[in-house]
CSV table of C-alpha atoms in Angstrom, one decimal:
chain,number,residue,atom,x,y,z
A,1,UNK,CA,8.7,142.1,85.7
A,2,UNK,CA,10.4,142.2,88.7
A,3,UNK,CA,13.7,139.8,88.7
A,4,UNK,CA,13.3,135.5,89.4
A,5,UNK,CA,16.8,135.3,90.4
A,6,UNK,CA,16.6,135.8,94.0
A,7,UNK,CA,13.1,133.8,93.9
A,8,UNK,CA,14.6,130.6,92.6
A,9,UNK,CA,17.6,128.4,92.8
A,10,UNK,CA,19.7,127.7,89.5
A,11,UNK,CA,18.3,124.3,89.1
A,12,UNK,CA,14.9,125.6,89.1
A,13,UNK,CA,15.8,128.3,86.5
A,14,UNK,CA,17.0,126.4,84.4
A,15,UNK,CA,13.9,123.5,84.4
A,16,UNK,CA,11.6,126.5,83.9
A,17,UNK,CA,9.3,125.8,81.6
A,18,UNK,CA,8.4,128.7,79.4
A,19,UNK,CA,5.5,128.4,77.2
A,20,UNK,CA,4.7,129.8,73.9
A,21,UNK,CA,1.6,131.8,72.6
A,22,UNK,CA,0.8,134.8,71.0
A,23,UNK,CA,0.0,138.3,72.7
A,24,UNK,CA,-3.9,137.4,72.5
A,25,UNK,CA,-4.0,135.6,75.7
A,26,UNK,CA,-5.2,131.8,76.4
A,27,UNK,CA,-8.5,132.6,75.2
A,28,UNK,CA,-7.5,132.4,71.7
A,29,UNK,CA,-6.7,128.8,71.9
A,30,UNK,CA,-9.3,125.8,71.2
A,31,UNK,CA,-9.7,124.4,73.9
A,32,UNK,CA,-8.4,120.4,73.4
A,33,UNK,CA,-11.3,117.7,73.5
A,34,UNK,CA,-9.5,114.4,74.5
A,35,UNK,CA,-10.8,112.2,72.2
A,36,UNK,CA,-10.4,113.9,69.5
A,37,UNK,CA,-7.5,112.6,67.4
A,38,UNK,CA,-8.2,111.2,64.4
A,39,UNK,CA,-8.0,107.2,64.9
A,40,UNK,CA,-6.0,107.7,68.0
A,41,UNK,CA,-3.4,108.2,66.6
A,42,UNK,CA,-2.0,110.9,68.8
A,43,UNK,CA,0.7,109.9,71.7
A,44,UNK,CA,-0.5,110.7,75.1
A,45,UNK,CA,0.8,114.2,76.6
A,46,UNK,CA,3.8,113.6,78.9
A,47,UNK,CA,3.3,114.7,82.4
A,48,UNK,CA,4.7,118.1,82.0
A,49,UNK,CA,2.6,118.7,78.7
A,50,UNK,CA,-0.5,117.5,81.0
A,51,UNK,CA,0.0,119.7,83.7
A,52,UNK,CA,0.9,123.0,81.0
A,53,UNK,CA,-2.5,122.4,79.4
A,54,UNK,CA,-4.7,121.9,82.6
A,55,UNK,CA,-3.2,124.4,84.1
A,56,UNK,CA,-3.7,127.2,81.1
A,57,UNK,CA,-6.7,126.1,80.7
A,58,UNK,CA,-8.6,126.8,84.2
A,59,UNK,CA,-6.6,129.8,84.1
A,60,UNK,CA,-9.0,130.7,81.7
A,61,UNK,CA,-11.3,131.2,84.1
A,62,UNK,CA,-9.9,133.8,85.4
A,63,UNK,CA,-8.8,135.8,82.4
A,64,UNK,CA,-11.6,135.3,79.6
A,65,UNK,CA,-14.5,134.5,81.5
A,66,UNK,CA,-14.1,137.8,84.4
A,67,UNK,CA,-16.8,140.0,84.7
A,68,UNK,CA,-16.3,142.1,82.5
A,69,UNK,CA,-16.8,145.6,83.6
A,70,UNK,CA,-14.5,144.7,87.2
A,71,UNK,CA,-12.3,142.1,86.0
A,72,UNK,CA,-13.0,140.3,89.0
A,73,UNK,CA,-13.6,136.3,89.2
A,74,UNK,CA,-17.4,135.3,89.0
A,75,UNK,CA,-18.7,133.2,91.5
A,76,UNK,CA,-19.5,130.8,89.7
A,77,UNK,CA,-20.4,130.0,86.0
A,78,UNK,CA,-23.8,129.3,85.7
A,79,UNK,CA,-25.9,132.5,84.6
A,80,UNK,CA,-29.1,130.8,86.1
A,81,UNK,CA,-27.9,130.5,89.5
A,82,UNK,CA,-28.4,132.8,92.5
A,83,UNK,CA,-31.9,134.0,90.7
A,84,UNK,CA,-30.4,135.5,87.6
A,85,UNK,CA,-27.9,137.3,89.1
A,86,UNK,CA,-24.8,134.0,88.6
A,87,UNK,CA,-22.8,136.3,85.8
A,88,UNK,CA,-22.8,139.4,87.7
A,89,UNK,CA,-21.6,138.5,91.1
A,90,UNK,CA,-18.4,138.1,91.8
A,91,UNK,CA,-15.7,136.5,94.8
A,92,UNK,CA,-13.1,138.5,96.3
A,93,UNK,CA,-11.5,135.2,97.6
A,94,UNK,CA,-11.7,133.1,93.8
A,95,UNK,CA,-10.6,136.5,93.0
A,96,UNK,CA,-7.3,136.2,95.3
A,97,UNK,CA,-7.2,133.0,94.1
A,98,UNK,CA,-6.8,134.1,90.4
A,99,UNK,CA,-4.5,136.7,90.7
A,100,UNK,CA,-1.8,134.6,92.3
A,101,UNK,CA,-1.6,132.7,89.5
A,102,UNK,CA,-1.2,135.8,87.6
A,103,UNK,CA,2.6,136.2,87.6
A,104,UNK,CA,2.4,132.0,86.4
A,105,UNK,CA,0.9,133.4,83.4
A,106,UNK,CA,3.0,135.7,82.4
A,107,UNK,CA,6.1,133.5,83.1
A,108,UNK,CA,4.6,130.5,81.5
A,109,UNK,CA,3.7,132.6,78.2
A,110,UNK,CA,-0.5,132.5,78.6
A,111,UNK,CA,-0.6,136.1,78.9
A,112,UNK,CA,2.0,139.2,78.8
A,113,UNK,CA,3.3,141.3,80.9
A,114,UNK,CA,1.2,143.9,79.5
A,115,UNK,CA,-2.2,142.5,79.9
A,116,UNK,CA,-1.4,141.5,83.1
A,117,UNK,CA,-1.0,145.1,84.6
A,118,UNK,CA,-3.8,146.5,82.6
A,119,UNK,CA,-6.0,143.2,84.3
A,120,UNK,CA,-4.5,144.4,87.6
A,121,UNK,CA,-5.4,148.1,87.1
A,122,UNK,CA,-9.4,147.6,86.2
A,123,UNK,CA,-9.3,145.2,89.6
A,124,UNK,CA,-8.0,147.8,91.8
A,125,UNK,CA,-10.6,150.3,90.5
A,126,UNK,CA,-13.0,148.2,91.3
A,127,UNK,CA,-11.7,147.1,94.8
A,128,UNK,CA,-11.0,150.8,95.1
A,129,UNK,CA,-14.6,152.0,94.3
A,130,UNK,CA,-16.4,149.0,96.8
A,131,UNK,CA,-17.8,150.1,99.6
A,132,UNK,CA,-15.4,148.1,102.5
A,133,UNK,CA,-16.0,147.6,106.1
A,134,UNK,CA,-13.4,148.8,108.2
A,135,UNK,CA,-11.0,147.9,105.9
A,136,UNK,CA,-12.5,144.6,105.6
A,137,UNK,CA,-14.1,143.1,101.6
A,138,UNK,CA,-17.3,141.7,101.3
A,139,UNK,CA,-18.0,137.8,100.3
A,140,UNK,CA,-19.4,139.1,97.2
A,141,UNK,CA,-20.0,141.8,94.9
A,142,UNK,CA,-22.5,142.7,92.0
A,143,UNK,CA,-19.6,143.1,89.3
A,144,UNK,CA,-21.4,146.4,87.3
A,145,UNK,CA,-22.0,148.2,90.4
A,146,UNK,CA,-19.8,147.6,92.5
A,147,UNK,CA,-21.8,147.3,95.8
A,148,UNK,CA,-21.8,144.5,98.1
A,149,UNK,CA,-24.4,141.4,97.3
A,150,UNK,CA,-25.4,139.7,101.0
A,151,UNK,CA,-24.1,136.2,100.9
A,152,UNK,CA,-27.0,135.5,103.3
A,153,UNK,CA,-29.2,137.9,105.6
A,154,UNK,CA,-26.7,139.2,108.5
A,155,UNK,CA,-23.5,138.4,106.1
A,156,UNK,CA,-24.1,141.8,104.5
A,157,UNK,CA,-20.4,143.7,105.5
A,158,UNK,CA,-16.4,142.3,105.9
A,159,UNK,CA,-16.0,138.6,105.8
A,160,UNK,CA,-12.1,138.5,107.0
A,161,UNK,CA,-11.4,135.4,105.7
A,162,UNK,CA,-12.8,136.5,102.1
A,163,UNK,CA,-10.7,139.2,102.4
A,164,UNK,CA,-7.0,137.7,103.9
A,165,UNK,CA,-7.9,135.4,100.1
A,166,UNK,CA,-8.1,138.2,98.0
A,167,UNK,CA,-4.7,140.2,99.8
A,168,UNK,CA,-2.7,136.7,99.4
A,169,UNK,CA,-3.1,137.2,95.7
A,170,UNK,CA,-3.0,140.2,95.6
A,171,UNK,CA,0.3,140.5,97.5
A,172,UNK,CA,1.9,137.8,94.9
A,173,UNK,CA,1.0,140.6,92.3
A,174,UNK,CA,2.7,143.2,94.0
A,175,UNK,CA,5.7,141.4,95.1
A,176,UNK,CA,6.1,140.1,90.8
A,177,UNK,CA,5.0,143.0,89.1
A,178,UNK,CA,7.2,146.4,88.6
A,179,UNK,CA,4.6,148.9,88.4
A,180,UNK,CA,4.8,151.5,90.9
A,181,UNK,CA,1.2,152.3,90.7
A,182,UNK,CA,-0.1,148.9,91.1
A,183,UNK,CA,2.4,148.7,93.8
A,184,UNK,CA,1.1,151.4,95.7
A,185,UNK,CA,-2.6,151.0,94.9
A,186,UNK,CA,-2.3,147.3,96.4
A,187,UNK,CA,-0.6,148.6,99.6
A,188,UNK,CA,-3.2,150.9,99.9
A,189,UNK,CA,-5.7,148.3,100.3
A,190,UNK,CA,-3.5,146.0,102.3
A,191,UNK,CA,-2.8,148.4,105.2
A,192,UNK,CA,-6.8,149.5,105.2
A,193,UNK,CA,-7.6,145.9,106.5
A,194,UNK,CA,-8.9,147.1,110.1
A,195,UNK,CA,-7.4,142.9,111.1
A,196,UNK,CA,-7.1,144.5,115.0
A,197,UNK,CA,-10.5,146.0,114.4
A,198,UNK,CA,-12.3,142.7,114.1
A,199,UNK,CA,-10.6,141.3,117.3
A,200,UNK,CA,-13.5,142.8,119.5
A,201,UNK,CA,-11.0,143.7,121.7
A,202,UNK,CA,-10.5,140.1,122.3
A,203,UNK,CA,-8.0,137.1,121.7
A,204,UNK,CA,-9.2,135.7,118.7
A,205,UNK,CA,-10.3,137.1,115.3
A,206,UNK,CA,-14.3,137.9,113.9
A,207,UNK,CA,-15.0,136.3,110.8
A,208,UNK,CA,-17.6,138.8,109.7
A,209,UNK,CA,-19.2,141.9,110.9
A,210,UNK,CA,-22.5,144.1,108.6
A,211,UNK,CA,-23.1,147.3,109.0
A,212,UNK,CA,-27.1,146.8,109.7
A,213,UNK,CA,-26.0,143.7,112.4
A,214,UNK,CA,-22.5,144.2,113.6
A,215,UNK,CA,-21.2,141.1,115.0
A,216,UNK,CA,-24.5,139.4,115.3
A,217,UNK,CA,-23.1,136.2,113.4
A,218,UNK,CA,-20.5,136.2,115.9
A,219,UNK,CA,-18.2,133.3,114.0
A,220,UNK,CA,-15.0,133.2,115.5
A,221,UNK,CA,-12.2,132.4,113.2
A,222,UNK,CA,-10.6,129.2,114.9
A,223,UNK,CA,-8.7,126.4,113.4
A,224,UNK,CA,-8.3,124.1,112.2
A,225,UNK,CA,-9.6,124.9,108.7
A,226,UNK,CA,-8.7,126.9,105.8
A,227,UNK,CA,-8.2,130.1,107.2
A,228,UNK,CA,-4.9,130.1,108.6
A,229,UNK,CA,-3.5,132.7,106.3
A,230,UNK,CA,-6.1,135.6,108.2
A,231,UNK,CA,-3.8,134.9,110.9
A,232,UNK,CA,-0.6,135.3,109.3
A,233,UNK,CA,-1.5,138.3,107.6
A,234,UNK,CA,-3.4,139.8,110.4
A,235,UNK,CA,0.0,139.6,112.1
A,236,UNK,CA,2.2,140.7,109.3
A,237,UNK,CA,-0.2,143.9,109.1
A,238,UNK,CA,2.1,147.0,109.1
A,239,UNK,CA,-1.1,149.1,110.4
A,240,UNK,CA,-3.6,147.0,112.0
A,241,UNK,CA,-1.7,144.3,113.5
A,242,UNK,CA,-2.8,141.6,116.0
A,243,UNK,CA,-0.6,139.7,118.8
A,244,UNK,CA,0.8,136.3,119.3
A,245,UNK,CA,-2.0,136.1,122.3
A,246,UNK,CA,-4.9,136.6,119.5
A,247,UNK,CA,-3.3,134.0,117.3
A,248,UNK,CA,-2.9,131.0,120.2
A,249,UNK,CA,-5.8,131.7,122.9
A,250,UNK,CA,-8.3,132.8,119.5
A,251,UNK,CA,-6.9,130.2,116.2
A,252,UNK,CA,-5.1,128.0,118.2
A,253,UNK,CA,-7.6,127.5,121.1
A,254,UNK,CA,-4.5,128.0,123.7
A,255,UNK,CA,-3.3,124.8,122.0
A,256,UNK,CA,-6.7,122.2,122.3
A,257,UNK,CA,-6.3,122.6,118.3
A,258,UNK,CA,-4.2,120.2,118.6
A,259,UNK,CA,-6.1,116.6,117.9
A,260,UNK,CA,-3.2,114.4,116.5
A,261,UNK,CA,-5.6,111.3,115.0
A,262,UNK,CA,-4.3,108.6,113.6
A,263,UNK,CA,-6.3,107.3,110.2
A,264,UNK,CA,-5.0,104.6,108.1
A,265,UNK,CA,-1.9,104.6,110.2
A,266,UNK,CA,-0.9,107.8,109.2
A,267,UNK,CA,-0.6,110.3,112.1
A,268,UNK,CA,-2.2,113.9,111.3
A,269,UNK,CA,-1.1,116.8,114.1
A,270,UNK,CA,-4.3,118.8,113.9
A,271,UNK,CA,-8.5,119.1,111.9
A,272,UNK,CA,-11.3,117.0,112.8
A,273,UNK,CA,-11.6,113.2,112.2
A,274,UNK,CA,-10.1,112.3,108.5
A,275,UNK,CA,-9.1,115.9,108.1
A,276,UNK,CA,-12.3,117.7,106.7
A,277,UNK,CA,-12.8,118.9,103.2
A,278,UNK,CA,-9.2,118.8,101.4
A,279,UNK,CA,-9.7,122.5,100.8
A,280,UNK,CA,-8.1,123.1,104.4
A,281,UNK,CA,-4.4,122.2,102.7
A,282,UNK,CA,-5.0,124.6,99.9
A,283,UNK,CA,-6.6,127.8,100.1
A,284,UNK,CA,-4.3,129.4,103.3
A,285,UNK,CA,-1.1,127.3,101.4
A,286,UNK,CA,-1.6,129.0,97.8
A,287,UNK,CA,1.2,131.8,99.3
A,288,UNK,CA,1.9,130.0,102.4
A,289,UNK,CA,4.9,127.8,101.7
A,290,UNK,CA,4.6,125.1,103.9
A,291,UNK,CA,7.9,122.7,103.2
A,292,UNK,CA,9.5,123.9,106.3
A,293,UNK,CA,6.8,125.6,108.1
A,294,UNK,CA,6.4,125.0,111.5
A,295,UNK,CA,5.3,126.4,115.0
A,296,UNK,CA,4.1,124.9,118.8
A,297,UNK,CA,1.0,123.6,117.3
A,298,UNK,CA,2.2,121.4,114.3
A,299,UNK,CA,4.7,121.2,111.2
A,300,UNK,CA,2.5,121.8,108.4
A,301,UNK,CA,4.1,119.5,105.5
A,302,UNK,CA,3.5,117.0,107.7
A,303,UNK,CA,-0.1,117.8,108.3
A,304,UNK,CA,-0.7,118.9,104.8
A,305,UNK,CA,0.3,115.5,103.7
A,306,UNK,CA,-1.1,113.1,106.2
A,307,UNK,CA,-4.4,115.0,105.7
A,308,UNK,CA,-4.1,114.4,101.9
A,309,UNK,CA,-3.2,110.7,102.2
A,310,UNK,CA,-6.1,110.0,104.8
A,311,UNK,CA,-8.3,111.4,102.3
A,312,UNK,CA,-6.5,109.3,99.3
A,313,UNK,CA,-6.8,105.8,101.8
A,314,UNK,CA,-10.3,106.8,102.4
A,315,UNK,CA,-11.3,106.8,98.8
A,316,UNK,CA,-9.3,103.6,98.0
A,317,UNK,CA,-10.7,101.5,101.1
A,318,UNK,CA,-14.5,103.1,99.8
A,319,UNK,CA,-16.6,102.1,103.3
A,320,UNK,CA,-19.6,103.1,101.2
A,321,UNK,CA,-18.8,100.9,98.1
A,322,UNK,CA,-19.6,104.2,95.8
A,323,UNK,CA,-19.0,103.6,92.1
A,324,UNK,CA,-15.8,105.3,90.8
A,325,UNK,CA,-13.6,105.8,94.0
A,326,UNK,CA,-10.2,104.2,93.8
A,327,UNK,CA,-6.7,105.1,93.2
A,328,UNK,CA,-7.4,106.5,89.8
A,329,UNK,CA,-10.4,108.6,91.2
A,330,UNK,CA,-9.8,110.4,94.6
A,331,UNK,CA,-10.7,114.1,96.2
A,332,UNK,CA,-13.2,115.1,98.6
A,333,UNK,CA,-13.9,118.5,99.0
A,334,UNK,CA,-16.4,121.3,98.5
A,335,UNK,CA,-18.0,121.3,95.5
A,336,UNK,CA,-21.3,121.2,94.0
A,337,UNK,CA,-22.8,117.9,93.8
A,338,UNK,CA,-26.1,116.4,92.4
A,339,UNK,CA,-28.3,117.6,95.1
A,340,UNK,CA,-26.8,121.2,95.3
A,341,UNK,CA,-23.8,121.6,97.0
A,342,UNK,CA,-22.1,120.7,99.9
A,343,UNK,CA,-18.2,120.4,101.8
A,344,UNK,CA,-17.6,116.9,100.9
A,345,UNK,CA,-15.4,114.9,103.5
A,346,UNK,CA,-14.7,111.3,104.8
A,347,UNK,CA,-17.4,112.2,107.1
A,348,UNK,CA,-19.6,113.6,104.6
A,349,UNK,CA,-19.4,111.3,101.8
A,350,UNK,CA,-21.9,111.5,99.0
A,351,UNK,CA,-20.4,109.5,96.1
A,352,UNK,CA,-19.1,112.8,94.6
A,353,UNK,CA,-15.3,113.4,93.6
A,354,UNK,CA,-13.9,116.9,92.9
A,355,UNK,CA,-11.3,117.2,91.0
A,356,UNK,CA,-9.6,119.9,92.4
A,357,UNK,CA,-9.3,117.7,95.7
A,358,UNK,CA,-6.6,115.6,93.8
A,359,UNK,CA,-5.3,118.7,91.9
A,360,UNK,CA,-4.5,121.3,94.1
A,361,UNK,CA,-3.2,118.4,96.3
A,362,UNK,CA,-0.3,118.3,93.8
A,363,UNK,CA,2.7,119.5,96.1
A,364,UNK,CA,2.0,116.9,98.2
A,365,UNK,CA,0.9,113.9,96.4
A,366,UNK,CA,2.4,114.3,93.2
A,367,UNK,CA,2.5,110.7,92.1
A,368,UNK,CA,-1.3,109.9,93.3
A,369,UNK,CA,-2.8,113.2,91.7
A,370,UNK,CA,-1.3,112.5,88.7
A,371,UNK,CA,-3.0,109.3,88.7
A,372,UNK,CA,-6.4,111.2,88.9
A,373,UNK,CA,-5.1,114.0,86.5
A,374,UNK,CA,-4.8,110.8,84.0
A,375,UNK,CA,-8.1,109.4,84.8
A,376,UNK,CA,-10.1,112.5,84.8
A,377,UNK,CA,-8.6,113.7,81.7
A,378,UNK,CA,-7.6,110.2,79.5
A,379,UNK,CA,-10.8,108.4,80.6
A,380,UNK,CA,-13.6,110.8,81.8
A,381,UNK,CA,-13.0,112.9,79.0
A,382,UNK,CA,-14.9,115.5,77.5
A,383,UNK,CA,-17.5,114.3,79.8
A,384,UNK,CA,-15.2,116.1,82.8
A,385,UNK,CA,-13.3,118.5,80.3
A,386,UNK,CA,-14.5,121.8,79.2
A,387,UNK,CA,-13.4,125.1,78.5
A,388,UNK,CA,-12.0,126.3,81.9
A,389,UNK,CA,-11.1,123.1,82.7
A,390,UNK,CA,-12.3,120.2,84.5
A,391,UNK,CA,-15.9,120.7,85.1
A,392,UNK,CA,-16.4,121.5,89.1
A,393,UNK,CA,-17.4,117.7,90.2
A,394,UNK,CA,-18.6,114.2,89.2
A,395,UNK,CA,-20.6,111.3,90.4
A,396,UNK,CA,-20.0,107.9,89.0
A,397,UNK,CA,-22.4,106.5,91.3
A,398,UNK,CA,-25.5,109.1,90.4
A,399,UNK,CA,-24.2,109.5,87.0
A,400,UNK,CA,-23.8,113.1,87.3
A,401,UNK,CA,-21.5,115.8,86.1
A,402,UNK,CA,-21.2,119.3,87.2
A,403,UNK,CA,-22.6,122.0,84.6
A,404,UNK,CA,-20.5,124.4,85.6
A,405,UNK,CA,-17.2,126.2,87.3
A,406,UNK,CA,-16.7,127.7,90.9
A,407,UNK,CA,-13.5,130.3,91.3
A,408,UNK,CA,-12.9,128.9,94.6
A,409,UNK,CA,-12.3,125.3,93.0
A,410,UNK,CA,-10.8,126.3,89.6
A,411,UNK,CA,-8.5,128.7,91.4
A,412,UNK,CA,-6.3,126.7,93.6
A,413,UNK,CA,-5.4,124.5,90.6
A,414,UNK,CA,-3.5,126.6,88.5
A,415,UNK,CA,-1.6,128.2,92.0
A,416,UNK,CA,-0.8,124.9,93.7
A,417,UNK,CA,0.3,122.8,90.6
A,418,UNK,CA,2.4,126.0,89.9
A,419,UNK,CA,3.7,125.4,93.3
A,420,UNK,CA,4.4,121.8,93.1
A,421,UNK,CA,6.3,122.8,89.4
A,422,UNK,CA,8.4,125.6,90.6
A,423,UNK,CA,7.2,127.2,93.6
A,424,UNK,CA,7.0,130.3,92.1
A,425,UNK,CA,3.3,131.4,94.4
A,426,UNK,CA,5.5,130.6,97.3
A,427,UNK,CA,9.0,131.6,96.4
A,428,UNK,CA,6.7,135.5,96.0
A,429,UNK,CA,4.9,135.3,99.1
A,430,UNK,CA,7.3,133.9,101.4
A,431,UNK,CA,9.8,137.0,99.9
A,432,UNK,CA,7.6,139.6,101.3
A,433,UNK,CA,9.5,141.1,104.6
A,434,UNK,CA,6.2,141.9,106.6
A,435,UNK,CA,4.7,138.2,106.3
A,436,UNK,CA,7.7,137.0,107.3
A,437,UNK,CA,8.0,139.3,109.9
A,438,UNK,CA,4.5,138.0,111.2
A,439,UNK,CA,5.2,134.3,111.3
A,440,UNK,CA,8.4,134.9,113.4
A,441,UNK,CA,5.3,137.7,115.9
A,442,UNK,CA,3.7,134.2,116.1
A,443,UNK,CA,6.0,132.1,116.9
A,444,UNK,CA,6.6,130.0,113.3
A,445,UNK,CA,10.0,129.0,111.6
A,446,UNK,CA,9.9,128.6,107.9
């Protein structure tokens, strides 16, 4: 593995944590069921020991329960959903998502080095044998053939933002991993990304184009949201770059992304009223290091952490008097929920928490999600806990639990806690030369 040295400081090195296990990988360990000391007699974990275990654990996810024949993250972990078809299709983004947490489980002990590039190496086949679209992955995949599965009727080709997920992770890989091959294979698949391609010819990005419909969906990829990062790598591209005119006339909506509302006192530079789904602070920042990020638009510690507080306040004050919410039990974001599934917000509140709203939330409110870690864990339980994890959301108020996992919740857990430990996701992503050569194309300082 590729030197920490010039990742971290010499504090940081030394407050490391390196875990313990055998070459078997974390699915050889029992997964802990709180509760189940004999008399309660067992002391509670410490913080750290907390975070180890929830961490290892979701990574789980990602390592025991891949499809098997790509090695890719499943969708989801229900086999009854989607007709049938839940175990064999699988998410290029939860995919990104895993793999950046890939060089955390080496480091931390869950895996070795060894499993990790052999992990890495039936992924890249796979990516490698999927039909792409200029350059471009699909949403999803069917993991034992390979070929793309429509997320709905015209989404049947590239979805960008998928995509910028899946090379975020990826890229961590490559910049932790000393294996020529894998090296090269990822670059490969980095500089086919067409990003120019699905301008249009115009200043702003296309979220998705098919094959049968071209751009007939015709979603533009403007902020503020989650998908920041399809900027920032769309402009770091060493083959298909886009300009600084895409990113502010097309993302940045020649500056009317700029909102600055004020919620609970708290002042929050950019996002819709009470900041939308928490997701928007996590999925772009997984690589993205945002502790001294900042361009014209906004300094982005500032917004990740106003938008996390306003969602915190939110669940404290509880305008809809829902069972549950308070400071111990916080986080709204997408998630499944007891009607089906939907991208829970202040503005669309159904009485449901998910838990990694609080979790990935981490860098930024460390001593309030560990608050909900504590609940979730000490009091829900083995209601909440299972074997990747926390299960994917709750209701106290409908007295409903999630039966099940989604990569795109489990993943940002393990990569953003990481982050809040030792920054390792962004110390690797912020390293690279070409991203850092696109946030100075667009104007940021980091």
């Amino acid at each position: 593995m590729k030197s920490l040295i010039k990742y971290f400081s010499v504090p940081f090195i030394m407050i490391f944590f390196l875990a313990c296990s055998k070459d078997s990988g974390p699915g050889y360990q029992e997964p802990y069921i709180p509760g189940s000391e004999e008399n309660g007699s067992e002391e509670s974990l410490s913080d750290e020991e907390l975070l180890e275990l929830v961490q290892k654990q979701t990574f789980r996810y990602f390592w025991d329960f891949a499809e098997p024949n790509s090695g890719m993250a499943r969708e989801r972990s229900q086999a009854d959903a989607y007709n049938g078809e839940g175990l064999n299709i699988v998410t290029t983004g939860g995919t990104g998502f895993g793999l950046a947490s890939f060089p955390t489980a080496v480091e931390r002990g869950w895996i070795t080095n060894a499993q990790a590039i052999q992990r890495l190496d039936k992924i890249l086949t796979f990516l490698e044998t999927a039909p792409t679209y200029h350059g471009a992955f699909s949403h999803w995949y069917f993991g034992n053939t390979a070929q793309t599965r429509p997320f709905s009727e015209f989404d049947n080709g590239g979805d960008l933002v998928e995509t910028a997920f899946l090379i975020q992770g990826l890229l961590i890989c490559r910049e932790y991993f000393e294996d020529e091959s894998i090296d090269t294979r990822i670059t490969e698949l980095w500089e086919n990304v067409e990003w120019d391609w699905y301008t249009q010819n115009q200043n702003t990005l296309y979220w998705h184009w098919s094959p049968n419909y071209g751009f007939q969906m015709n979603m533009e990829i403007r902020g503020w949201n989650e998908a920041l990062i399809v900027y920032v790598l769309a402009a770091s591209s060493p083959t298909h770059p886009i300009t600084q005119e895409v990113y502010i006339e097309g993302w940045a909506s020649g500056g009317s992304m700029m909102t600055n509302r004020m919620h609970y006192g708290i002042n929050m530079p950019l996002g819709p009223a009470y900041g939308g789904p928490l997701f928007f602070s996590h999925y772009s920042f997984i690589g993205l290091d945002p502790r001294n990020l900042h361009d014209q638009f906004a300094n982005y510690w500032e917004q990740n952490t106003a938008h996390t507080l306003i969602n915190y306040e939110y669940a404290v004050e509880n305008p809809k008097n829902y069972k549950g919410y308070g400071p111990n039990s916080w986080g709204l974001t997408a998630s499944d929920n007891h009607e089906g599934y939907s991208a829970h917000s202040p503005t669309n509140d159904l009485g449901v928490i998910t838990p990694t709203a609080a979790l990935s939330s981490f860098p930024y409110t460390p001593e309030k999600s560990m608050q909900a870690l504590r609940y979730f864990y000490e009091d829900m339980g083995d209601q909440l806990w299972g074997p990747y994890g926390f299960y994917d959301a709750f209701s106290e108020e409908h007295n409903w639990v999630a039966n099940g996992y989604l990569a795109i919740d489990q993943g940002p857990i393990v990569a953003m806690i990481e982050n809040y430990r030792t920054g390792l996701p962004w110390s690797l992503f912020m390293s690279i030369e070409a991203v850092q050569s696109g946030l100075q194309k667009l104007g940021f300082t980091y």
